[in-house]
Amino acid sequence: MTGLREILGGIIVMGWAGAAAAAELPAHDPLRIVIVSDEVNPHMLSDAELVQPGDLSAAIGNAASGISIAELDEVSSQCVDDALAALSSGVDVLVYFAHQSARGCDGSDRQAQLTTAVQAHLQDGGGVVVFHHGMYSAGGKEAILQLLGARADSIEWDTTAGQDVIAISPQHFVADNGVEYSGMRSFSGAGVAAGEYPFFNNTPDEHYESFTLLTEGGESRTILFASAGADGSAARVLGYDLHRAGWGGHVVYYQPGEYQPNALDDLSGNNFQILANAIVYAATTQEEGGGGDSAGTSGGEDSGGVDGSGGAADDSGGTSGDGATGGPNPPGEDGDGGGDGCSCRSTGDRVPAAGWLFALLAGLRLTVRRRAR
């Protein structure tokens, strides 16, 4: 296949304020983002239908996406050398979209190194967004799934009813900011209290029918999204916000992402809005007490997994922990005395909220590295 996925590589992309629809986001400093991705296609979807390596960086790096970018690097899970280097340099956000265990560019097993790097990134206040099959179980991924907090083990492709995305914590920034729900529906299960919750529908969509939360003592987890059949069957978690002892940063997970027209093509649609919210939230939400040792990659047997939501959920869908988490700091409360938006981990001088002007003058370094098909 030719096109954007094949021709991107070491190019400079100039940005400007376009008229195209975009995600609705608060002002934020330009972000440094690294994506680790790979491809699986169990439903034999076409290139236009399947979210593949290169698609995430193309959508996130689009000048009309609403995300202000300083640096965007997408690497294959089968050639993670550059991702390891980026994580050690202090990026703001890792977007983890990897079904397979990580390998180095020389073919060596690098999953342990990647897990260690992600743990250090979280301890240092960095954010992680786990997208779609990043949470799927595969040989070698056991430790990183324990760190990220869940495991998926089965799939179902539904082209008729799709999947309702039910907002269990509609007040949370990731579920609230710019997301338009089509109505209310009853929901219970997966550790969530029975009630009426806002929802929207994705059709078609891929379900993860077996989804287990992997919990750690003292963690704070807010269930953001869940779903179930129309009859209430197969209740399952679709997304959460996770913080653990020793972390300065957060993990945000969002499951819907198989079908590209729903997930990425509509930059003002709900699914991309949620992804963009998660990226900005993870980049700009830090907790005190990071930098210490984390139990994230150990204790898998001791902490176990709780089928469904895991932990003891409160009425808002958040499991018991150290309190609620909010969205990015509002203007005037950005943590470093500025008043033009949220404070991010990226080093260097702050830029005006009109990040597009910075992009127009300086350009965006967008590098997409993929292993050849």
Coordinates of C-alpha atoms in Angstrom, one line a residue:
M1 CA 0.0 0.0 0.0
T2 CA 1.3 3.4 -0.9
G3 CA 0.3 6.7 0.6
L4 CA 0.9 8.5 3.9
R5 CA 2.1 5.4 5.8
E6 CA 4.8 4.7 3.3
I7 CA 6.1 8.2 2.5
L8 CA 6.3 9.7 6.0
G9 CA 9.8 9.6 7.5
G10 CA 11.9 12.5 8.8
I11 CA 9.7 15.1 7.3
I12 CA 8.9 18.6 8.6
V13 CA 5.2 19.2 8.8
M14 CA 4.1 22.9 9.0
G15 CA 1.0 23.6 11.0
W16 CA -1.6 26.3 10.9
A17 CA -5.1 27.0 12.2
G18 CA -7.3 25.2 9.7
A19 CA -11.0 25.2 9.3
A20 CA -11.2 21.4 9.6
A21 CA -13.0 19.9 12.5
A22 CA -10.8 19.1 15.5
A23 CA -10.9 17.7 19.0
E24 CA -11.9 20.3 21.6
L25 CA -9.0 20.7 24.0
P26 CA -7.8 23.3 26.6
A27 CA -4.7 25.3 25.8
H28 CA -1.6 23.2 26.5
D29 CA 2.1 23.3 25.9
P30 CA 3.4 21.4 22.8
L31 CA 3.7 17.8 23.8
R32 CA 6.4 15.2 23.1
I33 CA 4.7 11.9 22.2
V34 CA 6.1 8.5 21.4
I35 CA 3.8 5.8 20.0
V36 CA 4.7 2.1 20.1
S37 CA 2.5 0.2 17.6
D38 CA 1.9 -2.9 15.6
E39 CA -0.8 -4.5 13.5
V40 CA -3.2 -7.5 13.8
N41 CA -6.1 -8.0 11.5
P42 CA -8.3 -10.9 12.7
H43 CA -11.3 -9.7 10.9
M44 CA -9.6 -9.2 7.5
L45 CA -10.5 -5.5 7.3
S46 CA -9.3 -3.4 4.5
D47 CA -6.5 -0.8 4.9
A48 CA -9.2 2.0 5.0
E49 CA -11.1 0.1 7.8
L50 CA -8.2 -1.1 10.0
V51 CA -6.3 1.1 12.4
Q52 CA -2.6 0.3 11.5
P53 CA 0.8 1.5 12.3
G54 CA 1.2 5.1 11.0
D55 CA -2.5 5.9 11.4
L56 CA -2.2 7.1 15.0
S57 CA 0.6 9.5 14.2
A58 CA -1.2 10.7 11.1
A59 CA -4.3 11.5 13.1
I60 CA -2.5 12.9 16.2
G61 CA -0.1 14.9 14.1
N62 CA -2.7 16.3 11.8
A63 CA -2.6 20.1 12.1
A64 CA -6.4 20.0 12.6
S65 CA -6.3 17.5 15.5
G66 CA -6.4 20.0 18.3
I67 CA -3.3 18.5 19.9
S68 CA -0.3 20.8 20.2
I69 CA 2.8 18.8 19.3
A70 CA 6.5 19.5 19.8
E71 CA 7.6 16.0 18.7
L72 CA 5.8 12.9 17.5
D73 CA 7.6 9.6 17.0
E74 CA 5.9 6.3 16.1
V75 CA 7.9 3.1 16.2
S76 CA 7.2 -0.5 15.6
S77 CA 6.9 -2.8 18.6
Q78 CA 9.3 -5.0 16.6
C79 CA 12.0 -2.3 16.5
V80 CA 11.7 -0.4 19.8
D81 CA 15.2 1.0 20.1
D82 CA 14.1 4.6 19.4
A83 CA 11.1 4.3 21.8
L84 CA 13.5 3.2 24.6
A85 CA 15.7 6.2 23.8
A86 CA 12.7 8.6 23.8
L87 CA 11.4 7.3 27.1
S88 CA 14.8 7.8 28.7
S89 CA 14.9 11.4 27.4
G90 CA 11.7 12.3 29.2
V91 CA 8.8 12.5 26.7
D92 CA 5.4 13.6 28.0
V93 CA 3.3 10.7 26.8
L94 CA 3.7 7.1 25.6
V95 CA 0.8 5.8 23.5
Y96 CA 1.0 2.1 23.7
F97 CA -0.7 0.3 20.8
A98 CA 1.2 -2.9 20.7
H99 CA -0.3 -6.4 20.5
Q100 CA 3.0 -8.1 20.3
S101 CA 5.9 -8.4 22.8
A102 CA 8.6 -5.9 22.1
R103 CA 11.8 -6.6 20.0
G104 CA 14.8 -4.6 19.2
C105 CA 15.7 -3.6 15.7
D106 CA 18.3 -6.4 15.7
G107 CA 15.5 -9.0 16.5
S108 CA 16.4 -9.4 20.2
D109 CA 13.8 -9.6 23.0
R110 CA 13.4 -6.1 24.4
Q111 CA 10.1 -6.5 26.3
A112 CA 11.8 -6.5 29.8
Q113 CA 13.7 -3.3 28.9
L114 CA 10.5 -1.7 27.6
T115 CA 8.5 -2.6 30.7
T116 CA 11.3 -1.2 32.9
A117 CA 11.4 2.0 30.8
V118 CA 7.6 2.5 31.1
Q119 CA 7.7 2.0 34.8
A120 CA 10.5 4.6 35.2
H121 CA 8.5 6.9 32.9
L122 CA 5.5 6.6 35.2
Q123 CA 7.5 7.1 38.3
D124 CA 9.0 10.3 36.8
G125 CA 5.6 11.8 36.2
G126 CA 5.1 10.7 32.6
G127 CA 1.8 9.6 31.2
V128 CA 0.8 6.5 29.4
V129 CA -2.2 6.1 27.1
V130 CA -3.0 2.4 26.3
F131 CA -5.0 2.3 23.1
H132 CA -7.1 -0.7 21.9
H133 CA -5.0 -3.8 21.5
G134 CA -2.2 -2.5 23.7
M135 CA -4.0 -4.3 26.5
Y136 CA -4.4 -7.6 24.7
S137 CA -2.7 -10.6 26.2
A138 CA 0.3 -12.1 24.2
G139 CA 3.3 -14.2 25.2
G140 CA 5.9 -12.0 26.9
K141 CA 3.6 -9.2 27.8
E142 CA 2.6 -10.4 31.2
A143 CA 4.8 -7.9 33.2
I144 CA 3.8 -4.9 31.2
L145 CA 0.1 -5.8 31.4
Q146 CA 0.5 -6.0 35.2
L147 CA 2.1 -2.6 35.1
L148 CA -0.6 -1.1 32.9
G149 CA -3.4 -2.7 35.0
A150 CA -5.4 -5.1 32.8
R151 CA -5.5 -8.0 30.4
A152 CA -7.8 -8.8 27.5
D153 CA -8.1 -12.4 26.2
S154 CA -10.9 -12.8 23.7
I155 CA -12.4 -10.8 20.8
E156 CA -15.7 -10.5 19.0
W157 CA -16.4 -8.4 15.9
D158 CA -20.0 -7.0 15.8
T159 CA -21.2 -5.3 12.7
T160 CA -24.9 -5.2 13.7
A161 CA -25.2 -3.8 17.2
G162 CA -21.6 -2.7 17.6
Q163 CA -20.8 -1.6 21.2
D164 CA -22.2 1.0 23.5
V165 CA -19.6 3.2 25.1
I166 CA -21.1 4.0 28.5
A167 CA -19.6 6.8 30.5
I168 CA -19.3 5.5 34.1
S169 CA -17.5 8.6 35.3
P170 CA -19.0 11.3 33.1
Q171 CA -17.5 14.1 35.2
H172 CA -13.9 13.0 34.5
F173 CA -12.0 15.1 32.0
V174 CA -11.4 12.2 29.7
A175 CA -15.0 11.2 29.5
D176 CA -16.5 14.7 29.7
N177 CA -14.4 17.2 27.7
G178 CA -16.0 17.7 24.2
V179 CA -17.7 14.2 24.2
E180 CA -21.3 14.2 23.0
Y181 CA -23.5 11.4 24.2
S182 CA -26.6 10.3 22.4
G183 CA -28.7 9.3 25.5
M184 CA -28.9 7.5 28.8
R185 CA -29.1 3.8 29.5
S186 CA -29.1 1.6 32.5
F187 CA -26.0 -0.3 33.4
S188 CA -24.7 -2.5 36.2
G189 CA -21.9 -5.1 36.5
A190 CA -18.1 -5.1 36.1
G191 CA -18.0 -3.7 39.6
V192 CA -20.1 -0.6 38.7
A193 CA -23.1 0.4 40.7
A194 CA -26.5 0.1 38.9
G195 CA -27.7 3.3 37.5
E196 CA -28.4 5.4 34.4
Y197 CA -25.4 6.5 32.5
P198 CA -24.7 8.5 29.3
F199 CA -23.6 6.5 26.3
F200 CA -22.9 6.6 22.5
N201 CA -22.7 3.7 20.1
N202 CA -19.9 2.5 17.8
T203 CA -21.0 0.3 15.0
P204 CA -19.2 -1.8 13.9
D205 CA -16.9 -2.4 16.8
E206 CA -14.6 -5.1 18.3
H207 CA -15.5 -6.3 21.8
Y208 CA -13.0 -7.8 24.3
E209 CA -15.4 -10.2 26.0
S210 CA -12.9 -11.4 28.6
F211 CA -11.3 -8.4 30.3
T212 CA -9.6 -8.7 33.7
L213 CA -8.3 -5.8 35.8
L214 CA -4.9 -6.6 37.4
T215 CA -4.9 -4.7 40.7
E216 CA -2.2 -3.6 43.1
G217 CA -2.7 -2.7 46.8
G218 CA -3.2 1.0 47.4
E219 CA -3.9 1.9 43.7
S220 CA -6.4 4.5 42.7
R221 CA -8.4 3.5 39.7
T222 CA -11.4 5.3 38.2
I223 CA -13.5 3.3 35.7
L224 CA -14.2 5.7 32.9
F225 CA -16.1 3.6 30.4
A226 CA -17.9 0.2 30.3
S227 CA -20.2 -1.7 28.0
A228 CA -22.6 -4.6 27.9
G229 CA -25.1 -6.2 25.6
A230 CA -28.6 -4.7 25.3
D231 CA -29.8 -7.4 27.8
G232 CA -27.1 -6.5 30.3
S233 CA -24.9 -9.5 29.5
A234 CA -21.1 -9.5 29.2
A235 CA -20.6 -6.4 31.3
R236 CA -17.0 -5.3 30.7
V237 CA -14.7 -2.3 31.3
L238 CA -13.7 -0.2 28.3
G239 CA -11.5 2.4 29.9
Y240 CA -10.0 3.6 33.1
D241 CA -7.6 6.1 34.8
L242 CA -5.0 4.4 37.0
H243 CA -2.5 5.8 39.5
R244 CA -0.3 3.7 41.8
A245 CA 2.0 4.3 44.7
G246 CA 5.4 5.5 43.5
W247 CA 4.1 6.9 40.3
G248 CA 4.1 10.6 39.4
G249 CA 2.0 9.9 36.3
H250 CA -1.2 8.1 35.2
V251 CA -2.2 5.3 32.9
V252 CA -5.3 5.9 30.8
Y253 CA -6.8 3.0 28.9
Y254 CA -9.4 3.2 26.1
Q255 CA -10.5 0.1 24.2
P256 CA -12.5 1.0 21.1
G257 CA -10.1 1.4 18.2
E258 CA -10.3 -1.4 15.7
Y259 CA -12.4 0.4 13.0
Q260 CA -10.5 3.4 11.6
P261 CA -13.5 5.4 10.4
N262 CA -14.9 5.5 13.9
A263 CA -11.6 5.7 15.8
L264 CA -9.5 8.1 13.9
D265 CA -10.9 9.5 10.7
D266 CA -13.4 11.9 12.4
L267 CA -11.2 14.3 14.3
S268 CA -14.2 15.9 15.9
G269 CA -15.9 12.5 16.7
N270 CA -16.3 11.0 20.1
N271 CA -13.6 8.3 19.8
F272 CA -10.8 10.6 18.7
Q273 CA -12.0 13.2 21.2
I274 CA -11.6 10.7 24.0
L275 CA -8.1 9.7 22.7
A276 CA -7.1 13.3 22.5
N277 CA -8.5 14.0 26.0
A278 CA -6.5 11.0 27.3
I279 CA -3.2 12.2 25.8
V280 CA -3.6 15.7 27.2
Y281 CA -4.7 14.5 30.6
A282 CA -1.9 11.9 30.9
A283 CA 0.6 14.6 29.8
T284 CA -0.5 17.2 32.3
T285 CA -1.6 15.3 35.4
Q286 CA 1.2 14.5 37.8
E287 CA 1.0 13.4 41.4
E288 CA 3.4 14.0 44.3
G289 CA 5.3 11.0 45.6
G290 CA 6.6 9.8 42.3
G291 CA 10.2 8.7 41.7
G292 CA 10.1 5.8 44.2
D293 CA 10.0 2.1 43.6
S294 CA 6.8 0.8 42.1
A295 CA 5.3 -2.6 42.4
G296 CA 4.1 -2.3 38.9
T297 CA 6.1 -5.2 37.4
S298 CA 6.0 -7.5 40.4
G299 CA 3.5 -9.2 42.5
G300 CA 1.3 -10.4 39.7
E301 CA 0.3 -13.5 41.6
D302 CA -0.1 -11.7 44.9
S303 CA -2.3 -8.9 43.5
G304 CA -4.1 -11.2 41.2
G305 CA -6.8 -10.1 38.8
V306 CA -10.4 -9.2 39.4
D307 CA -12.7 -10.3 36.6
G308 CA -14.5 -7.2 35.4
S309 CA -13.7 -3.9 37.1
G310 CA -11.5 -5.2 40.0
G311 CA -11.4 -3.6 43.4
A312 CA -14.3 -2.1 45.3
A313 CA -16.0 0.4 43.1
D314 CA -17.8 3.4 44.5
D315 CA -21.0 4.8 43.0
S316 CA -19.1 6.8 40.4
G317 CA -17.3 3.7 39.0
G318 CA -14.0 4.6 40.6
T319 CA -12.3 1.9 42.6
S320 CA -11.2 2.8 46.1
G321 CA -7.9 4.7 46.3
D322 CA -6.5 8.1 47.0
G323 CA -9.2 10.3 45.7
A324 CA -10.6 11.7 42.5
T325 CA -8.5 12.9 39.6
G326 CA -9.3 16.0 37.6
G327 CA -8.5 17.3 34.2
P328 CA -5.7 19.5 33.0
N329 CA -5.1 22.6 35.1
P330 CA -7.3 25.5 34.1
P331 CA -5.7 28.7 32.9
G332 CA -4.0 30.5 35.7
E333 CA -3.4 27.3 37.6
D334 CA -0.8 25.6 35.5
G335 CA 1.7 24.8 38.2
D336 CA 4.5 27.1 37.1
G337 CA 2.9 30.4 37.5
G338 CA 1.7 30.7 33.9
G339 CA -1.8 31.5 32.9
D340 CA -1.9 30.3 29.4
G341 CA -2.8 26.7 29.8
C342 CA -1.6 23.5 31.4
S343 CA 1.9 22.6 32.4
C344 CA 3.6 19.7 30.7
R345 CA 6.8 17.7 31.3
S346 CA 8.5 18.9 28.1
T347 CA 11.6 21.0 28.8
G348 CA 12.3 24.3 27.3
D349 CA 10.6 27.7 27.1
R350 CA 6.8 27.8 27.3
V351 CA 5.0 28.8 24.1
P352 CA 1.9 30.9 23.7
A353 CA -1.5 29.1 23.8
A354 CA -1.7 29.7 20.0
G355 CA 0.5 26.7 19.4
W356 CA -0.3 26.7 15.7
L357 CA 1.8 29.9 15.3
F358 CA 4.8 28.2 16.8
A359 CA 4.2 25.3 14.5
L360 CA 3.9 27.6 11.5
L361 CA 7.2 29.3 12.3
A362 CA 9.2 26.4 13.5
G363 CA 7.5 23.3 12.0
L364 CA 6.8 20.0 13.7
R365 CA 9.3 17.2 13.7
L366 CA 7.1 14.2 12.8
T367 CA 9.0 10.9 12.4
V368 CA 7.2 7.7 11.6
R369 CA 9.4 4.6 11.7
R370 CA 7.8 1.3 10.6
R371 CA 9.3 -2.0 9.8
A372 CA 8.7 -2.9 6.2
R373 CA 5.6 -5.0 5.5

